[in-house]
């Protein structure tokens, strides 16, 4: 599809997944047009079955335009349709690690993003002031204020969806700080998670950090105090259109940095027990996930989508060749991530 018309998508700058996909498109030199405000409705474009951002408008098998959401499968779709500068590593072992870290970013780091934005007064006030104006810049001031109040009330009321509450707040915040420390250490040896070129996991982490490090004041202050290198990385990853994309730039299965293992240990420490407890709650029909994460209590509503995330991780692990699975398991051993695939 090289040289084709620009891809149309709808998104907003306050959405980490919108930022994730825009950065992917820039890195891959895929032309796009970002529709803002009510432009998609004005053009009569279809609505997605689930209202998520970003929404892409892409042809289906019959050539009809449909609304498509969910960044992870969209990235894989574009890997097939656009041949150059791919973000999914070719080595199945490295691809698996990339997928696992992308999933962690999309499904756990987003807890920190949502938590900080709607838990602290200063962050709530900034979000209420700016988010509606990003979508409707020229709206009358009274309308913008009303929309800001509406967004705040709605999102605060939905904190339970991602598991942010007074019980889980210490777990989420401690995990974010450990992530900053681990990622800062990694950036001292490699410019990207996947080595010398960014993978899908880099863009997943970047998407969440655009908000955590560059918009919401509480985590921004923590980031600048603790890991200014991470803050700088977010700026650099925003537009990697000039970064080379040689196959030799990927990290190799025989040279996995200790810093990646450290990040995987954080995944195993917090995200893995959350996934497993969520799966048990879904299987039992319980209306509550209750477990212990990092030695502290964790309670939230079951999350069906993260049940699918665990299923997809297990399917991907099972689909590896015997030799590749042995290599992956050796890397994951002792990180806590191996528990995803036991029993």
mmCIF file of N, CA, C and O in Angstrom, residues 22-75:
data_model
loop_
_atom_site.group_PDB
_atom_site.id
_atom_site.type_symbol
_atom_site.label_atom_id
_atom_site.label_comp_id
_atom_site.label_asym_id
_atom_site.label_seq_id
_atom_site.Cartn_x
_atom_site.Cartn_y
_atom_site.Cartn_z
ATOM 1 N N UNK A 22 -0.029 7.526 16.455
ATOM 2 C CA UNK A 22 0.532 8.612 15.645
ATOM 3 C C UNK A 22 2.048 8.474 15.551
ATOM 4 O O UNK A 22 2.641 8.677 14.482
ATOM 5 N N UNK A 23 2.685 8.116 16.651
ATOM 6 C CA UNK A 23 4.140 7.945 16.634
ATOM 7 C C UNK A 23 4.545 6.759 15.769
ATOM 8 O O UNK A 23 5.572 6.803 15.077
ATOM 9 N N UNK A 24 3.752 5.689 15.803
ATOM 10 C CA UNK A 24 4.018 4.535 14.926
ATOM 11 C C UNK A 24 3.945 4.958 13.464
ATOM 12 O O UNK A 24 4.823 4.627 12.652
ATOM 13 N N UNK A 25 2.901 5.681 13.119
ATOM 14 C CA UNK A 25 2.729 6.105 11.726
ATOM 15 C C UNK A 25 3.868 7.013 11.282
ATOM 16 O O UNK A 25 4.366 6.891 10.155
ATOM 17 N N UNK A 26 4.301 7.917 12.144
ATOM 18 C CA UNK A 26 5.419 8.795 11.792
ATOM 19 C C UNK A 26 6.702 7.997 11.591
ATOM 20 O O UNK A 26 7.432 8.205 10.626
ATOM 21 N N UNK A 27 6.976 7.099 12.516
ATOM 22 C CA UNK A 27 8.194 6.286 12.407
ATOM 23 C C UNK A 27 8.187 5.456 11.126
ATOM 24 O O UNK A 27 9.206 5.339 10.435
ATOM 25 N N UNK A 28 7.025 4.924 10.780
ATOM 26 C CA UNK A 28 6.931 4.015 9.629
ATOM 27 C C UNK A 28 6.739 4.745 8.311
ATOM 28 O O UNK A 28 6.645 4.123 7.260
ATOM 29 N N UNK A 29 6.682 6.063 8.347
ATOM 30 C CA UNK A 29 6.497 6.886 7.139
ATOM 31 C C UNK A 29 5.185 6.556 6.439
ATOM 32 O O UNK A 29 5.092 6.572 5.200
ATOM 33 N N UNK A 30 4.148 6.267 7.234
ATOM 34 C CA UNK A 30 2.821 5.990 6.691
ATOM 35 C C UNK A 30 2.022 7.287 6.728
ATOM 36 O O UNK A 30 1.818 7.856 7.806
ATOM 37 N N UNK A 31 1.564 7.791 5.599
ATOM 38 C CA UNK A 31 0.823 9.062 5.604
ATOM 39 C C UNK A 31 -0.525 8.918 6.305
ATOM 40 O O UNK A 31 -1.185 7.882 6.206
ATOM 41 N N UNK A 32 -0.918 9.963 7.018
ATOM 42 C CA UNK A 32 -2.175 9.908 7.743
ATOM 43 C C UNK A 32 -2.777 11.305 7.851
ATOM 44 O O UNK A 32 -2.092 12.318 7.670
ATOM 45 N N UNK A 33 -4.071 11.321 8.173
ATOM 46 C CA UNK A 33 -4.771 12.557 8.507
ATOM 47 C C UNK A 33 -5.497 12.333 9.823
ATOM 48 O O UNK A 33 -6.316 11.414 9.935
ATOM 49 N N UNK A 34 -5.189 13.161 10.808
ATOM 50 C CA UNK A 34 -5.837 13.069 12.111
ATOM 51 C C UNK A 34 -7.066 13.967 12.126
ATOM 52 O O UNK A 34 -6.958 15.189 11.981
ATOM 53 N N UNK A 35 -8.222 13.351 12.290
ATOM 54 C CA UNK A 35 -9.483 14.096 12.337
ATOM 55 C C UNK A 35 -9.774 14.488 13.780
ATOM 56 O O UNK A 35 -9.731 13.650 14.681
ATOM 57 N N UNK A 36 -10.068 15.742 13.995
ATOM 58 C CA UNK A 36 -10.297 16.246 15.339
ATOM 59 C C UNK A 36 -11.720 16.787 15.465
ATOM 60 O O UNK A 36 -12.411 17.020 14.478
ATOM 61 N N UNK A 37 -12.131 16.983 16.721
ATOM 62 C CA UNK A 37 -13.475 17.497 16.957
ATOM 63 C C UNK A 37 -14.526 16.571 16.379
ATOM 64 O O UNK A 37 -14.473 15.357 16.542
ATOM 65 N N UNK A 38 -15.493 17.154 15.663
ATOM 66 C CA UNK A 38 -16.567 16.348 15.078
ATOM 67 C C UNK A 38 -16.367 16.127 13.582
ATOM 68 O O UNK A 38 -17.328 15.888 12.855
ATOM 69 N N UNK A 39 -15.112 16.204 13.128
ATOM 70 C CA UNK A 39 -14.841 16.083 11.701
ATOM 71 C C UNK A 39 -15.255 14.721 11.141
ATOM 72 O O UNK A 39 -15.740 14.632 10.007
ATOM 73 N N UNK A 40 -15.102 13.659 11.919
ATOM 74 C CA UNK A 40 -15.489 12.338 11.414
ATOM 75 C C UNK A 40 -16.995 12.260 11.193
ATOM 76 O O UNK A 40 -17.464 11.678 10.203
ATOM 77 N N UNK A 41 -17.772 12.864 12.095
ATOM 78 C CA UNK A 41 -19.226 12.892 11.909
ATOM 79 C C UNK A 41 -19.598 13.758 10.709
ATOM 80 O O UNK A 41 -20.489 13.401 9.922
ATOM 81 N N UNK A 42 -18.909 14.871 10.555
ATOM 82 C CA UNK A 42 -19.195 15.759 9.431
ATOM 83 C C UNK A 42 -18.965 15.056 8.106
ATOM 84 O O UNK A 42 -19.698 15.285 7.131
ATOM 85 N N UNK A 43 -17.979 14.164 8.074
ATOM 86 C CA UNK A 43 -17.683 13.416 6.846
ATOM 87 C C UNK A 43 -18.565 12.187 6.676
ATOM 88 O O UNK A 43 -18.466 11.489 5.675
ATOM 89 N N UNK A 44 -19.386 11.911 7.677
ATOM 90 C CA UNK A 44 -20.271 10.753 7.582
ATOM 91 C C UNK A 44 -19.561 9.430 7.726
ATOM 92 O O UNK A 44 -20.029 8.403 7.208
ATOM 93 N N UNK A 45 -18.455 9.413 8.444
ATOM 94 C CA UNK A 45 -17.703 8.174 8.622
ATOM 95 C C UNK A 45 -18.400 7.282 9.635
ATOM 96 O O UNK A 45 -19.080 7.752 10.541
ATOM 97 N N UNK A 46 -18.243 5.962 9.503
ATOM 98 C CA UNK A 46 -18.947 5.040 10.405
ATOM 99 C C UNK A 46 -18.433 5.125 11.834
ATOM 100 O O UNK A 46 -17.289 5.542 12.087
ATOM 101 N N UNK A 47 -19.264 4.725 12.785
ATOM 102 C CA UNK A 47 -18.880 4.690 14.185
ATOM 103 C C UNK A 47 -18.440 3.273 14.557
ATOM 104 O O UNK A 47 -18.993 2.293 14.051
ATOM 105 N N UNK A 48 -17.452 3.156 15.439
ATOM 106 C CA UNK A 48 -17.022 1.819 15.854
ATOM 107 C C UNK A 48 -18.056 1.174 16.769
ATOM 108 O O UNK A 48 -18.866 1.870 17.399
ATOM 109 N N UNK A 49 -18.007 -0.157 16.854
ATOM 110 C CA UNK A 49 -18.924 -0.859 17.748
ATOM 111 C C UNK A 49 -18.637 -0.483 19.200
ATOM 112 O O UNK A 49 -19.556 -0.395 20.019
ATOM 113 N N UNK A 50 -17.369 -0.299 19.515
ATOM 114 C CA UNK A 50 -16.954 0.157 20.840
ATOM 115 C C UNK A 50 -16.272 1.508 20.669
ATOM 116 O O UNK A 50 -15.337 1.643 19.880
ATOM 117 N N UNK A 51 -16.752 2.515 21.386
ATOM 118 C CA UNK A 51 -16.241 3.878 21.225
ATOM 119 C C UNK A 51 -14.882 4.014 21.912
ATOM 120 O O UNK A 51 -14.803 4.288 23.108
ATOM 121 N N UNK A 52 -13.818 3.781 21.155
ATOM 122 C CA UNK A 52 -12.458 3.899 21.672
ATOM 123 C C UNK A 52 -11.631 4.782 20.749
ATOM 124 O O UNK A 52 -11.919 4.895 19.555
ATOM 125 N N UNK A 53 -10.592 5.391 21.336
ATOM 126 C CA UNK A 53 -9.674 6.218 20.556
ATOM 127 C C UNK A 53 -8.270 5.614 20.629
ATOM 128 O O UNK A 53 -7.868 5.104 21.669
ATOM 129 N N UNK A 54 -7.572 5.678 19.476
ATOM 130 C CA UNK A 54 -8.009 6.261 18.211
ATOM 131 C C UNK A 54 -8.931 5.316 17.454
ATOM 132 O O UNK A 54 -8.903 4.111 17.648
ATOM 133 N N UNK A 55 -9.728 5.892 16.573
ATOM 134 C CA UNK A 55 -10.567 5.138 15.644
ATOM 135 C C UNK A 55 -10.014 5.326 14.246
ATOM 136 O O UNK A 55 -9.854 6.458 13.789
ATOM 137 N N UNK A 56 -9.692 4.228 13.585
ATOM 138 C CA UNK A 56 -9.184 4.264 12.208
ATOM 139 C C UNK A 56 -10.316 3.927 11.242
ATOM 140 O O UNK A 56 -11.197 3.113 11.557
ATOM 141 N N UNK A 57 -10.270 4.543 10.072
ATOM 142 C CA UNK A 57 -11.273 4.300 9.040
ATOM 143 C C UNK A 57 -10.579 3.595 7.882
ATOM 144 O O UNK A 57 -9.853 4.210 7.093
ATOM 145 N N UNK A 58 -10.806 2.264 7.805
ATOM 146 C CA UNK A 58 -10.040 1.407 6.915
ATOM 147 C C UNK A 58 -10.974 0.522 6.098
ATOM 148 O O UNK A 58 -12.081 0.184 6.540
ATOM 149 N N UNK A 59 -10.535 0.111 4.911
ATOM 150 C CA UNK A 59 -11.374 -0.764 4.095
ATOM 151 C C UNK A 59 -11.409 -2.188 4.636
ATOM 152 O O UNK A 59 -10.395 -2.710 5.104
ATOM 153 N N UNK A 60 -12.602 -2.810 4.593
ATOM 154 C CA UNK A 60 -12.703 -4.221 4.953
ATOM 155 C C UNK A 60 -12.467 -5.081 3.712
ATOM 156 O O UNK A 60 -12.054 -4.568 2.660
ATOM 157 N N UNK A 61 -12.722 -6.377 3.816
ATOM 158 C CA UNK A 61 -12.452 -7.301 2.700
ATOM 159 C C UNK A 61 -13.279 -6.952 1.470
ATOM 160 O O UNK A 61 -12.873 -7.267 0.338
ATOM 161 N N UNK A 62 -14.413 -6.307 1.649
ATOM 162 C CA UNK A 62 -15.267 -5.919 0.523
ATOM 163 C C UNK A 62 -14.946 -4.512 0.005
ATOM 164 O O UNK A 62 -15.613 -4.014 -0.912
ATOM 165 N N UNK A 63 -13.949 -3.888 0.601
ATOM 166 C CA UNK A 63 -13.567 -2.547 0.171
ATOM 167 C C UNK A 63 -14.393 -1.448 0.794
ATOM 168 O O UNK A 63 -14.223 -0.274 0.451
ATOM 169 N N UNK A 64 -15.272 -1.803 1.750
ATOM 170 C CA UNK A 64 -16.104 -0.804 2.414
ATOM 171 C C UNK A 64 -15.345 -0.238 3.619
ATOM 172 O O UNK A 64 -14.658 -0.970 4.327
ATOM 173 N N UNK A 65 -15.505 1.058 3.845
ATOM 174 C CA UNK A 65 -14.823 1.691 4.968
ATOM 175 C C UNK A 65 -15.525 1.329 6.268
ATOM 176 O O UNK A 65 -16.746 1.445 6.386
ATOM 177 N N UNK A 66 -14.738 0.870 7.242
ATOM 178 C CA UNK A 66 -15.283 0.556 8.550
ATOM 179 C C UNK A 66 -14.419 1.204 9.627
ATOM 180 O O UNK A 66 -13.254 1.543 9.392
ATOM 181 N N UNK A 67 -15.001 1.385 10.790
ATOM 182 C CA UNK A 67 -14.283 1.974 11.917
ATOM 183 C C UNK A 67 -13.587 0.856 12.689
ATOM 184 O O UNK A 67 -14.234 -0.125 13.085
ATOM 185 N N UNK A 68 -12.281 1.006 12.889
ATOM 186 C CA UNK A 68 -11.469 -0.041 13.519
ATOM 187 C C UNK A 68 -10.729 0.554 14.718
ATOM 188 O O UNK A 68 -10.137 1.636 14.615
ATOM 189 N N UNK A 69 -10.755 -0.157 15.846
ATOM 190 C CA UNK A 69 -10.060 0.299 17.051
ATOM 191 C C UNK A 69 -9.158 -0.818 17.569
ATOM 192 O O UNK A 69 -9.170 -1.929 17.050
ATOM 193 N N UNK A 70 -8.381 -0.513 18.607
ATOM 194 C CA UNK A 70 -7.465 -1.408 19.308
ATOM 195 C C UNK A 70 -6.082 -1.370 18.662
ATOM 196 O O UNK A 70 -5.834 -1.953 17.607
ATOM 197 N N UNK A 71 -5.175 -0.701 19.350
ATOM 198 C CA UNK A 71 -3.866 -0.383 18.769
ATOM 199 C C UNK A 71 -3.013 -1.604 18.460
ATOM 200 O O UNK A 71 -2.313 -1.621 17.441
ATOM 201 N N UNK A 72 -3.042 -2.629 19.305
ATOM 202 C CA UNK A 72 -2.143 -3.770 19.094
ATOM 203 C C UNK A 72 -2.446 -4.510 17.795
ATOM 204 O O UNK A 72 -1.543 -4.717 16.975
ATOM 205 N N UNK A 73 -3.691 -4.933 17.522
ATOM 206 C CA UNK A 73 -3.958 -5.560 16.224
ATOM 207 C C UNK A 73 -3.813 -4.597 15.052
ATOM 208 O O UNK A 73 -3.458 -5.026 13.942
ATOM 209 N N UNK A 74 -4.050 -3.313 15.260
ATOM 210 C CA UNK A 74 -3.842 -2.346 14.175
ATOM 211 C C UNK A 74 -2.375 -2.294 13.765
ATOM 212 O O UNK A 74 -2.048 -2.250 12.578
ATOM 213 N N UNK A 75 -1.477 -2.318 14.744
ATOM 214 C CA UNK A 75 -0.055 -2.333 14.431
ATOM 215 C C UNK A 75 0.281 -3.559 13.583
ATOM 216 O O UNK A 75 1.009 -3.462 12.585
#
